[in-house]
Amino acid sequence: MDKLVIEGGKKLQGEVPISGAKNAALPLIAATLLAPGVHVLRNVPDLRDTRTMLKLMGHLGVEYRWDGDVVTVDTTKLHHGEAPYELVKTMRASVLVLGPLAARLGAARVSLPGGCAIGARPIELHIKGLKQLGARCRLENGYVDVTTTKRLQGAEIYLTVPSVTATENLVMAAVLAEGTTVLKNAAKEPEITNLVDMLIGMGAQIEGRESDVLIIHGVSQLRPADCAIIPDRIEAGTYLLAIAATGGEGTITHCNPGHLLALLEKLRAAGLVIEEGKTTVTVRPPVLGKKLGSVDIITRPYPGYPTDLQAQFMALMTLADNESIIKETIFENRFMHVAELQRLGAVIRIDGNTAFVTGTMGLAGAKVMATDLRASSSLVIAGLAASGRTEISRIYHLERGYERLVEKLSGLGAVIWKEKEEEVM
Ligand code: EPZ
């Protein structure tokens, strides 16, 4: 297993390009199942998760080819709808094939994703919605078995929680249904709009993009897509927070500032200088050498403050001038990074879903362990800001969602490298 080693205390400087969004690439790859033929997806990030999704597609009979960040997907030979436990257990987002397979083949058998480090993460909303569209769903031996005797039927569906992947699964199921589906309290993350735009490009009829009510008029068939993945707003936010935590000055490029408004508002409130361009954001330290200000956040569905940037923001707040209050309202167990940040000298107290972070003069390097994707990126940020050496183990979590992380951070002047982890006897 690999670990990351960071010699901290260097101010990050310069430019860093943002890759395509993981959480858009996964549903858009799954959506190609809806139409037989050759699809072209552009700006696809090369990540452990996108490779897992493509491997799953291969398992279903789909052929694909990478050419730089362009992936060509040929779904002509799709021959069955089973997503095995062995693949699903490595990536819960595999559940995103459920809707398209039910719509295209009338049958899907997908392993239940099981628990996750950040929360229980049930999928009952996905299943309930598919049942409302007329599918028969049975849970058996750890699998959800979906069958339909005829085309899915349009329905009115109200999501009790604006779940991101449930919205994506049900939109993909409804585009080939007979009649109209109205999806209320739908999630409206930019990744969902990327999916809706792809489906409209394939011939789907969808109204209400970017809103929490999606109206989908089913069509009998769709054509292959040629579509670009939007920039990764979570990767973008992570780099802005890393640059800020080191007291550096830098610009992220190839991003969409409009997707980062909740974060940029908090960075400005902390006293950081933020400049937005059309596809760039520049962050500079507070003026006149002022100390970073403490700021409170509450995670919310989009356009609120994203839960996927909560841990990284906490790492920044460990260096602020006072106490900040961080409330996590999306997942019930998303403070796994706190104990590891405390090993670097952070002062954090937890009370239920709220963390009280008292800013300190500085962090000191230590050995820490990654527990999930975003928690591990908060440890990287803290390690970059800390004096001395930090070693982060279990970095496979990071490779799931950050493309060329070591290379990109080195490009900003970080002293960081990957090393084989010594085997513990
Ligand atoms: C998506 O997960 C993202 N993953 C997550 O990013 C992100 O944290 C999350 O949305 C919230 O923004 C992908 O897009 C692949 P949800 P998803 O369903 O869809 C509850 C990352 O780091 N819920 O919107 O699984 C659920 O338990 C990952 O990139 C139900 O109760 O999240 C949670 O509390 C981590 N029943 C809340 O809704 C359901 O059937 C929001 O979860 C479904 C969800």
Short mmCIF file of C-alpha atoms and ligand atoms in Angstrom, two decimals:
data_model
loop_
_atom_site.label_atom_id
_atom_site.label_comp_id
_atom_site.label_asym_id
_atom_site.label_seq_id
_atom_site.Cartn_x
_atom_site.Cartn_y
_atom_site.Cartn_z
CA MET A 1 0.00 0.00 0.00
CA ASP A 2 1.12 3.52 -0.68
CA LYS A 3 1.38 6.48 1.63
CA LEU A 4 1.79 10.19 0.97
CA VAL A 5 4.70 12.11 2.50
CA ILE A 6 4.46 15.90 2.81
CA GLU A 7 7.15 18.36 3.92
CA GLY A 8 4.79 21.13 5.03
CA GLY A 9 5.11 24.85 5.62
CA LYS A 10 5.59 25.89 1.95
CA LYS A 11 3.32 28.61 0.57
CA LEU A 12 1.54 27.27 -2.53
CA GLN A 13 1.91 29.51 -5.59
CA GLY A 14 0.92 29.44 -9.27
CA GLU A 15 -1.81 27.85 -11.38
CA VAL A 16 -3.54 24.46 -11.26
CA PRO A 17 -5.95 23.07 -13.88
CA ILE A 18 -9.17 21.43 -12.67
CA SER A 19 -10.24 18.10 -14.17
CA GLY A 20 -13.68 16.83 -15.13
CA ALA A 21 -16.10 16.10 -12.27
CA LYS A 22 -16.11 12.59 -10.77
CA ASN A 23 -19.72 12.96 -9.67
CA ALA A 24 -20.80 13.93 -13.18
CA ALA A 25 -18.68 11.37 -15.04
CA LEU A 26 -20.20 8.43 -13.11
CA PRO A 27 -23.91 9.10 -13.97
CA LEU A 28 -23.03 10.20 -17.52
CA ILE A 29 -21.15 6.96 -18.18
CA ALA A 30 -24.18 5.01 -16.83
CA ALA A 31 -26.55 7.06 -19.01
CA THR A 32 -24.90 5.73 -22.17
CA LEU A 33 -26.69 2.44 -21.41
CA LEU A 34 -29.96 4.13 -22.43
CA ALA A 35 -29.16 4.15 -26.17
CA PRO A 36 -27.45 1.46 -28.28
CA GLY A 37 -24.49 2.79 -30.26
CA VAL A 38 -21.21 4.68 -29.90
CA HIS A 39 -21.15 7.52 -27.36
CA VAL A 40 -18.36 10.07 -26.87
CA LEU A 41 -17.67 11.55 -23.41
CA ARG A 42 -15.12 14.38 -23.15
CA ASN A 43 -13.12 15.79 -20.19
CA VAL A 44 -13.46 12.47 -18.32
CA PRO A 45 -11.20 12.42 -15.22
CA ASP A 46 -8.86 9.42 -14.97
CA LEU A 47 -9.73 8.22 -11.49
CA ARG A 48 -10.07 4.90 -9.67
CA ASP A 49 -13.88 5.49 -9.62
CA THR A 50 -14.30 6.25 -13.33
CA ARG A 51 -12.22 3.17 -14.11
CA THR A 52 -14.43 1.08 -11.79
CA MET A 53 -17.59 2.38 -13.51
CA LEU A 54 -16.17 1.53 -16.93
CA LYS A 55 -15.12 -1.91 -15.68
CA LEU A 56 -18.72 -2.47 -14.58
CA MET A 57 -19.92 -1.36 -18.04
CA GLY A 58 -17.49 -3.87 -19.57
CA HIS A 59 -18.99 -6.55 -17.35
CA LEU A 60 -22.41 -5.73 -18.87
CA GLY A 61 -21.09 -6.23 -22.40
CA VAL A 62 -20.22 -2.60 -23.20
CA GLU A 63 -16.97 -1.77 -25.06
CA TYR A 64 -15.00 1.37 -24.24
CA ARG A 65 -11.72 3.11 -25.12
CA TRP A 66 -9.78 5.92 -23.50
CA ASP A 67 -8.01 8.47 -25.68
CA GLY A 68 -6.55 11.07 -23.31
CA ASP A 69 -9.59 12.49 -21.47
CA VAL A 70 -12.03 11.32 -24.15
CA VAL A 71 -13.84 8.02 -23.55
CA THR A 72 -15.71 6.29 -26.36
CA VAL A 73 -18.41 3.95 -25.09
CA ASP A 74 -20.12 1.41 -27.41
CA THR A 75 -23.32 0.05 -25.83
CA THR A 76 -24.47 -1.93 -28.89
CA LYS A 77 -23.58 -5.29 -27.34
CA LEU A 78 -25.09 -4.70 -23.88
CA HIS A 79 -26.28 -8.19 -22.99
CA HIS A 80 -27.37 -8.37 -19.37
CA GLY A 81 -28.13 -6.21 -16.39
CA GLU A 82 -26.22 -7.65 -13.41
CA ALA A 83 -23.86 -5.49 -11.31
CA PRO A 84 -21.98 -7.90 -9.02
CA TYR A 85 -21.15 -7.35 -5.34
CA GLU A 86 -17.41 -7.56 -6.11
CA LEU A 87 -17.64 -4.32 -8.16
CA VAL A 88 -20.40 -2.52 -6.27
CA LYS A 89 -18.68 -2.95 -2.89
CA THR A 90 -15.70 -0.92 -4.21
CA MET A 91 -17.91 1.94 -5.37
CA ARG A 92 -21.49 2.65 -4.19
CA ALA A 93 -22.14 4.82 -7.25
CA SER A 94 -22.39 1.56 -9.24
CA VAL A 95 -26.05 1.73 -8.21
CA LEU A 96 -26.40 4.34 -11.00
CA VAL A 97 -26.81 1.55 -13.58
CA LEU A 98 -30.12 0.51 -11.98
CA GLY A 99 -32.34 3.13 -13.65
CA PRO A 100 -30.86 2.92 -17.18
CA LEU A 101 -30.84 -0.90 -17.18
CA ALA A 102 -34.45 -1.07 -15.98
CA ALA A 103 -35.42 1.39 -18.73
CA ARG A 104 -33.38 -0.20 -21.57
CA LEU A 105 -33.58 -3.92 -20.75
CA GLY A 106 -36.61 -4.09 -18.45
CA ALA A 107 -34.43 -6.02 -15.98
CA ALA A 108 -31.56 -5.18 -13.63
CA ARG A 109 -29.90 -7.02 -10.78
CA VAL A 110 -27.62 -4.79 -8.74
CA SER A 111 -25.84 -5.59 -5.52
CA LEU A 112 -26.94 -3.39 -2.62
CA PRO A 113 -24.07 -1.00 -1.86
CA GLY A 114 -24.04 -1.65 1.92
CA GLY A 115 -22.78 0.78 4.54
CA CYS A 116 -20.11 3.46 4.10
CA ALA A 117 -17.60 5.26 6.36
CA ILE A 118 -19.63 8.48 6.24
CA GLY A 119 -23.08 7.07 6.91
CA ALA A 120 -25.70 4.35 6.40
CA ARG A 121 -26.55 5.70 2.96
CA PRO A 122 -29.67 3.63 2.19
CA ILE A 123 -31.14 3.54 -1.37
CA GLU A 124 -34.81 3.10 -0.52
CA LEU A 125 -35.70 6.30 -2.45
CA HIS A 126 -34.22 4.81 -5.63
CA ILE A 127 -36.28 1.62 -5.21
CA LYS A 128 -39.48 3.39 -4.16
CA GLY A 129 -39.26 5.62 -7.22
CA LEU A 130 -38.69 2.69 -9.59
CA LYS A 131 -41.74 0.96 -8.10
CA GLN A 132 -43.79 4.11 -8.74
CA LEU A 133 -42.64 3.91 -12.38
CA GLY A 134 -44.18 0.45 -12.51
CA ALA A 135 -41.15 -1.76 -11.91
CA ARG A 136 -41.20 -4.82 -9.67
CA CYS A 137 -38.35 -4.62 -7.12
CA ARG A 138 -37.27 -7.50 -4.89
CA LEU A 139 -34.44 -7.46 -2.37
CA GLU A 140 -32.81 -10.88 -2.26
CA ASN A 141 -29.40 -12.20 -1.15
CA GLY A 142 -27.98 -8.70 -0.95
CA TYR A 143 -29.20 -7.78 -4.41
CA VAL A 144 -32.01 -5.58 -5.68
CA ASP A 145 -33.79 -7.29 -8.53
CA VAL A 146 -35.78 -4.98 -10.81
CA THR A 147 -38.08 -6.34 -13.52
CA THR A 148 -40.77 -4.83 -15.71
CA THR A 149 -43.27 -6.70 -17.87
CA LYS A 150 -43.66 -3.67 -20.15
CA ARG A 151 -42.23 -0.14 -20.58
CA LEU A 152 -41.95 1.84 -17.36
CA GLN A 153 -44.91 4.15 -16.82
CA GLY A 154 -44.67 7.89 -16.12
CA ALA A 155 -45.58 8.83 -12.52
CA GLU A 156 -45.54 11.65 -9.99
CA ILE A 157 -42.69 11.07 -7.54
CA TYR A 158 -41.88 13.15 -4.44
CA LEU A 159 -38.40 12.62 -2.97
CA THR A 160 -38.52 12.99 0.82
CA VAL A 161 -34.79 13.84 0.67
CA PRO A 162 -33.28 15.60 -2.42
CA SER A 163 -30.93 12.66 -2.99
CA VAL A 164 -28.36 13.22 -5.77
CA THR A 165 -28.07 9.67 -7.12
CA ALA A 166 -31.76 8.87 -6.56
CA THR A 167 -32.62 11.90 -8.72
CA GLU A 168 -30.13 10.73 -11.37
CA ASN A 169 -31.40 7.11 -11.35
CA LEU A 170 -35.04 8.13 -11.63
CA VAL A 171 -34.47 10.70 -14.38
CA MET A 172 -32.58 8.03 -16.36
CA ALA A 173 -35.41 5.52 -15.79
CA ALA A 174 -38.13 8.02 -16.74
CA VAL A 175 -36.70 9.25 -20.08
CA LEU A 176 -37.76 5.99 -21.82
CA ALA A 177 -41.00 5.52 -19.85
CA GLU A 178 -44.47 5.74 -21.36
CA GLY A 179 -46.02 9.08 -20.40
CA THR A 180 -44.81 11.91 -18.19
CA THR A 181 -42.93 11.74 -14.89
CA VAL A 182 -42.88 14.65 -12.46
CA LEU A 183 -39.97 14.41 -10.01
CA LYS A 184 -40.54 16.74 -7.06
CA ASN A 185 -37.93 17.83 -4.48
CA ALA A 186 -35.31 16.66 -6.93
CA ALA A 187 -31.67 17.41 -6.17
CA LYS A 188 -30.25 20.20 -8.33
CA GLU A 189 -26.49 19.77 -8.08
CA PRO A 190 -24.60 20.92 -11.24
CA GLU A 191 -23.72 17.28 -11.94
CA ILE A 192 -27.46 16.59 -12.35
CA THR A 193 -27.81 19.44 -14.83
CA ASN A 194 -24.83 17.97 -16.73
CA LEU A 195 -26.77 14.66 -16.92
CA VAL A 196 -30.04 16.36 -17.94
CA ASP A 197 -28.24 18.26 -20.71
CA MET A 198 -26.64 15.03 -21.96
CA LEU A 199 -30.04 13.28 -22.03
CA ILE A 200 -31.66 16.21 -23.87
CA GLY A 201 -28.80 15.97 -26.39
CA MET A 202 -29.71 12.27 -26.83
CA GLY A 203 -33.31 13.22 -27.66
CA ALA A 204 -34.90 13.16 -24.20
CA GLN A 205 -37.66 15.64 -23.35
CA ILE A 206 -37.01 17.17 -19.93
CA GLU A 207 -38.25 20.45 -18.47
CA GLY A 208 -37.13 22.17 -15.28
CA ARG A 209 -33.35 21.84 -15.56
CA GLU A 210 -31.54 23.42 -12.59
CA SER A 211 -34.80 23.32 -10.56
CA ASP A 212 -36.19 20.95 -7.92
CA VAL A 213 -39.09 19.89 -10.13
CA LEU A 214 -38.08 17.88 -13.20
CA ILE A 215 -40.77 17.03 -15.76
CA ILE A 216 -39.75 14.14 -18.01
CA HIS A 217 -41.87 13.31 -21.07
CA GLY A 218 -40.92 9.73 -21.95
CA VAL A 219 -39.76 8.91 -25.50
CA SER A 220 -39.52 5.51 -27.18
CA GLN A 221 -35.81 5.71 -28.03
CA LEU A 222 -32.70 7.84 -27.66
CA ARG A 223 -29.59 8.37 -29.81
CA PRO A 224 -25.92 8.12 -28.73
CA ALA A 225 -24.40 11.12 -26.95
CA ASP A 226 -21.44 13.38 -27.57
CA CYS A 227 -21.04 15.32 -24.37
CA ALA A 228 -18.48 17.04 -22.13
CA ILE A 229 -18.16 16.52 -18.38
CA ILE A 230 -18.32 19.72 -16.30
CA PRO A 231 -15.31 20.80 -14.20
CA ASP A 232 -15.04 19.22 -10.74
CA ARG A 233 -16.24 21.86 -8.25
CA ILE A 234 -15.12 19.73 -5.28
CA GLU A 235 -11.59 19.32 -6.66
CA ALA A 236 -11.62 23.08 -7.39
CA GLY A 237 -12.68 23.88 -3.82
CA THR A 238 -10.06 21.53 -2.41
CA TYR A 239 -7.22 23.35 -4.22
CA LEU A 240 -8.51 26.80 -3.22
CA LEU A 241 -8.59 25.68 0.42
CA ALA A 242 -5.10 24.13 0.15
CA ILE A 243 -3.62 27.33 -1.27
CA ALA A 244 -5.37 29.42 1.41
CA ALA A 245 -4.27 27.12 4.27
CA THR A 246 -0.59 27.57 3.32
CA GLY A 247 -0.96 31.35 3.15
CA GLY A 248 -0.22 31.12 -0.57
CA GLU A 249 -1.50 32.85 -3.67
CA GLY A 250 -2.77 30.86 -6.62
CA THR A 251 -5.24 30.40 -9.44
CA ILE A 252 -7.37 27.42 -10.33
CA THR A 253 -8.12 27.20 -14.05
CA HIS A 254 -10.59 25.23 -16.23
CA CYS A 255 -13.26 25.56 -13.51
CA ASN A 256 -16.77 27.06 -13.30
CA PRO A 257 -16.80 29.75 -10.57
CA GLY A 258 -20.60 29.77 -10.72
CA HIS A 259 -20.62 26.30 -9.14
CA LEU A 260 -18.49 27.48 -6.19
CA LEU A 261 -20.56 30.40 -4.86
CA ALA A 262 -21.23 28.95 -1.40
CA LEU A 263 -17.51 28.29 -0.85
CA LEU A 264 -16.33 31.62 -2.29
CA GLU A 265 -18.71 33.47 0.01
CA LYS A 266 -17.17 31.71 3.04
CA LEU A 267 -13.60 32.32 1.86
CA ARG A 268 -14.34 36.02 1.50
CA ALA A 269 -15.93 36.04 4.95
CA ALA A 270 -12.64 34.62 6.30
CA GLY A 271 -10.87 37.67 4.87
CA LEU A 272 -9.28 35.96 1.86
CA VAL A 273 -9.06 37.92 -1.39
CA ILE A 274 -10.98 36.12 -4.15
CA GLU A 275 -10.94 37.07 -7.83
CA GLU A 276 -13.26 35.30 -10.25
CA GLY A 277 -12.63 35.04 -14.00
CA LYS A 278 -14.78 33.23 -16.60
CA THR A 279 -13.11 29.85 -15.92
CA THR A 280 -10.65 30.81 -13.17
CA VAL A 281 -10.60 31.72 -9.47
CA THR A 282 -7.61 33.34 -7.75
CA VAL A 283 -7.15 33.27 -3.97
CA ARG A 284 -4.78 35.53 -2.03
CA PRO A 285 -4.08 35.89 1.70
CA PRO A 286 -6.01 38.48 3.75
CA VAL A 287 -4.79 42.04 3.13
CA LEU A 288 -2.33 43.80 5.39
CA GLY A 289 -1.18 40.49 6.86
CA LYS A 290 -4.43 40.14 8.76
CA LYS A 291 -5.05 36.68 10.32
CA LEU A 292 -7.50 34.34 8.70
CA GLY A 293 -10.96 34.89 10.21
CA SER A 294 -13.08 32.10 11.75
CA VAL A 295 -16.25 31.35 9.80
CA ASP A 296 -19.18 29.00 10.50
CA ILE A 297 -20.64 26.62 7.93
CA ILE A 298 -23.70 24.36 7.74
CA THR A 299 -23.66 21.75 4.98
CA ARG A 300 -26.75 21.75 2.75
CA PRO A 301 -27.88 20.36 -0.60
CA TYR A 302 -26.82 22.52 -3.59
CA PRO A 303 -26.71 25.53 -3.84
CA GLY A 304 -25.93 25.37 -0.10
CA TYR A 305 -22.42 24.66 1.27
CA PRO A 306 -21.38 21.20 -0.06
CA THR A 307 -20.81 18.38 2.41
CA ASP A 308 -17.95 17.21 0.12
CA LEU A 309 -16.01 20.37 1.10
CA GLN A 310 -16.78 20.25 4.83
CA ALA A 311 -13.63 18.39 5.94
CA GLN A 312 -11.35 20.55 3.79
CA PHE A 313 -12.90 23.75 5.20
CA MET A 314 -12.39 22.41 8.71
CA ALA A 315 -8.67 21.96 7.99
CA LEU A 316 -8.50 25.67 7.05
CA MET A 317 -10.41 26.74 10.15
CA THR A 318 -7.88 25.01 12.42
CA LEU A 319 -5.61 27.94 11.45
CA ALA A 320 -8.11 30.78 11.92
CA ASP A 321 -8.16 33.52 14.56
CA ASN A 322 -11.02 32.27 16.72
CA GLU A 323 -13.67 29.54 17.03
CA SER A 324 -15.71 28.35 14.04
CA ILE A 325 -18.79 26.11 14.18
CA ILE A 326 -19.14 23.44 11.50
CA LYS A 327 -22.49 21.63 11.24
CA GLU A 328 -22.87 18.53 9.07
CA THR A 329 -26.53 17.98 8.07
CA ILE A 330 -26.20 15.57 5.11
CA PHE A 331 -24.33 12.52 6.49
CA GLU A 332 -24.51 11.23 10.04
CA ASN A 333 -20.86 10.15 10.35
CA ARG A 334 -18.75 12.68 8.48
CA PHE A 335 -16.26 13.77 11.14
CA MET A 336 -13.80 10.87 10.74
CA HIS A 337 -11.05 13.41 9.88
CA VAL A 338 -11.34 15.16 13.28
CA ALA A 339 -9.26 12.66 15.26
CA GLU A 340 -6.58 12.71 12.56
CA LEU A 341 -6.51 16.54 12.45
CA GLN A 342 -6.13 16.51 16.25
CA ARG A 343 -2.98 14.39 15.75
CA LEU A 344 -1.59 17.39 13.80
CA GLY A 345 -2.36 19.64 16.77
CA ALA A 346 -5.83 20.89 15.79
CA VAL A 347 -8.21 21.89 18.60
CA ILE A 348 -11.66 20.50 17.77
CA ARG A 349 -14.59 19.48 19.97
CA ILE A 350 -17.52 17.48 18.60
CA ASP A 351 -21.08 17.58 19.87
CA GLY A 352 -23.38 15.41 17.76
CA ASN A 353 -23.34 16.72 14.18
CA THR A 354 -21.52 19.90 15.16
CA ALA A 355 -17.78 20.50 15.42
CA PHE A 356 -16.33 23.46 17.34
CA VAL A 357 -12.93 24.33 15.84
CA THR A 358 -10.61 26.64 17.81
CA GLY A 359 -7.95 28.18 15.60
CA THR A 360 -4.30 27.64 16.59
CA MET A 361 -1.04 29.38 15.73
CA GLY A 362 0.00 26.41 13.58
CA LEU A 363 -0.08 22.65 13.03
CA ALA A 364 2.82 20.21 13.35
CA GLY A 365 3.43 17.24 11.05
CA ALA A 366 2.52 13.69 12.19
CA LYS A 367 1.53 10.24 10.89
CA VAL A 368 -2.18 10.11 10.08
CA MET A 369 -4.62 7.76 8.36
CA ALA A 370 -7.14 8.43 5.59
CA THR A 371 -10.67 7.08 6.18
CA ASP A 372 -12.66 8.31 3.18
CA LEU A 373 -12.16 10.41 0.07
CA ARG A 374 -12.85 13.92 1.38
CA ALA A 375 -11.49 13.29 4.88
CA SER A 376 -8.19 12.32 3.27
CA SER A 377 -8.04 15.54 1.25
CA SER A 378 -8.48 17.54 4.48
CA LEU A 379 -5.41 15.72 5.87
CA VAL A 380 -3.43 16.67 2.77
CA ILE A 381 -4.41 20.34 3.29
CA ALA A 382 -3.46 20.20 6.98
CA GLY A 383 -0.17 18.43 6.15
CA LEU A 384 0.71 21.13 3.58
CA ALA A 385 0.09 23.86 6.18
CA ALA A 386 1.83 22.05 9.06
CA SER A 387 5.48 22.49 9.94
CA GLY A 388 7.61 19.40 9.46
CA ARG A 389 6.72 16.07 7.92
CA THR A 390 3.27 14.50 7.64
CA GLU A 391 2.68 10.94 6.44
CA ILE A 392 -0.80 9.91 5.28
CA SER A 393 -1.54 6.21 4.95
CA ARG A 394 -4.38 4.45 3.03
CA ILE A 395 -4.24 6.99 0.22
CA TYR A 396 -6.21 4.73 -2.13
CA HIS A 397 -9.14 6.77 -0.87
CA LEU A 398 -7.63 9.87 -2.51
CA GLU A 399 -7.06 8.15 -5.85
CA ARG A 400 -10.76 7.54 -6.10
CA GLY A 401 -11.50 11.22 -6.60
CA TYR A 402 -8.39 13.34 -7.28
CA GLU A 403 -6.62 13.12 -10.64
CA ARG A 404 -2.79 13.51 -10.58
CA LEU A 405 -2.90 15.00 -7.04
CA VAL A 406 0.85 14.75 -6.33
CA GLU A 407 1.73 16.20 -9.74
CA LYS A 408 -0.74 19.08 -9.42
CA LEU A 409 0.33 20.01 -5.88
CA SER A 410 4.03 19.77 -6.85
CA GLY A 411 3.20 22.19 -9.67
CA LEU A 412 2.08 24.66 -6.99
CA GLY A 413 5.39 24.24 -5.12
CA ALA A 414 4.36 21.62 -2.58
CA VAL A 415 7.00 19.11 -1.39
CA ILE A 416 4.97 15.92 -1.59
CA TRP A 417 5.58 12.37 -2.85
CA LYS A 418 4.19 8.87 -2.74
CA GLU A 419 6.06 6.07 -1.00
CA LYS A 420 5.47 2.38 -0.36
CA GLU A 421 4.10 1.83 3.13
CA GLU A 422 6.33 -0.37 5.29
CA GLU A 423 4.62 -3.70 6.07
CA VAL A 424 3.71 -3.85 9.81
CA MET A 425 4.63 -7.33 11.16
C1 EPZ B 1 -23.82 12.00 -3.86
O1 EPZ B 1 -23.99 10.82 -3.06
C2 EPZ B 1 -22.32 12.13 -4.09
N1 EPZ B 1 -21.83 10.96 -4.77
C3 EPZ B 1 -21.61 12.29 -2.75
O2 EPZ B 1 -20.21 12.52 -2.99
C4 EPZ B 1 -22.16 13.51 -2.04
O3 EPZ B 1 -21.59 13.59 -0.76
C5 EPZ B 1 -23.70 13.38 -1.90
O4 EPZ B 1 -24.30 13.17 -3.18
C6 EPZ B 1 -24.32 14.62 -1.29
O5 EPZ B 1 -24.00 15.75 -2.02
C7 EPZ B 1 -22.00 10.87 -6.12
O6 EPZ B 1 -22.56 11.72 -6.78
C8 EPZ B 1 -21.45 9.65 -6.79
P1 EPZ B 1 -27.49 11.49 -1.39
P2 EPZ B 1 -25.46 10.19 -2.83
O7 EPZ B 1 -28.35 10.35 -1.83
O8 EPZ B 1 -26.30 10.42 -4.00
C9 EPZ B 1 -29.99 10.08 2.38
C10 EPZ B 1 -17.88 12.22 -2.77
O9 EPZ B 1 -17.11 12.45 -1.83
N2 EPZ B 1 -30.68 9.10 1.51
O10 EPZ B 1 -27.75 12.82 -1.97
O11 EPZ B 1 -25.25 8.81 -2.34
C11 EPZ B 1 -28.51 9.74 2.60
O12 EPZ B 1 -28.33 8.77 3.57
C12 EPZ B 1 -19.25 11.57 -2.49
O13 EPZ B 1 -17.62 12.46 -3.96
C13 EPZ B 1 -31.69 8.33 2.03
O14 EPZ B 1 -32.02 8.46 3.22
O15 EPZ B 1 -25.97 11.10 -1.62
C14 EPZ B 1 -27.94 11.09 2.97
O16 EPZ B 1 -28.10 11.31 4.33
C15 EPZ B 1 -19.42 11.19 -1.06
N3 EPZ B 1 -32.31 7.43 1.21
C16 EPZ B 1 -28.78 12.06 2.15
O17 EPZ B 1 -29.94 11.34 1.74
C17 EPZ B 1 -31.96 7.26 -0.09
O18 EPZ B 1 -32.54 6.42 -0.79
C18 EPZ B 1 -28.08 12.61 0.90
O19 EPZ B 1 -27.52 11.55 0.20
C19 EPZ B 1 -30.93 8.05 -0.61
C20 EPZ B 1 -30.29 8.96 0.22
#
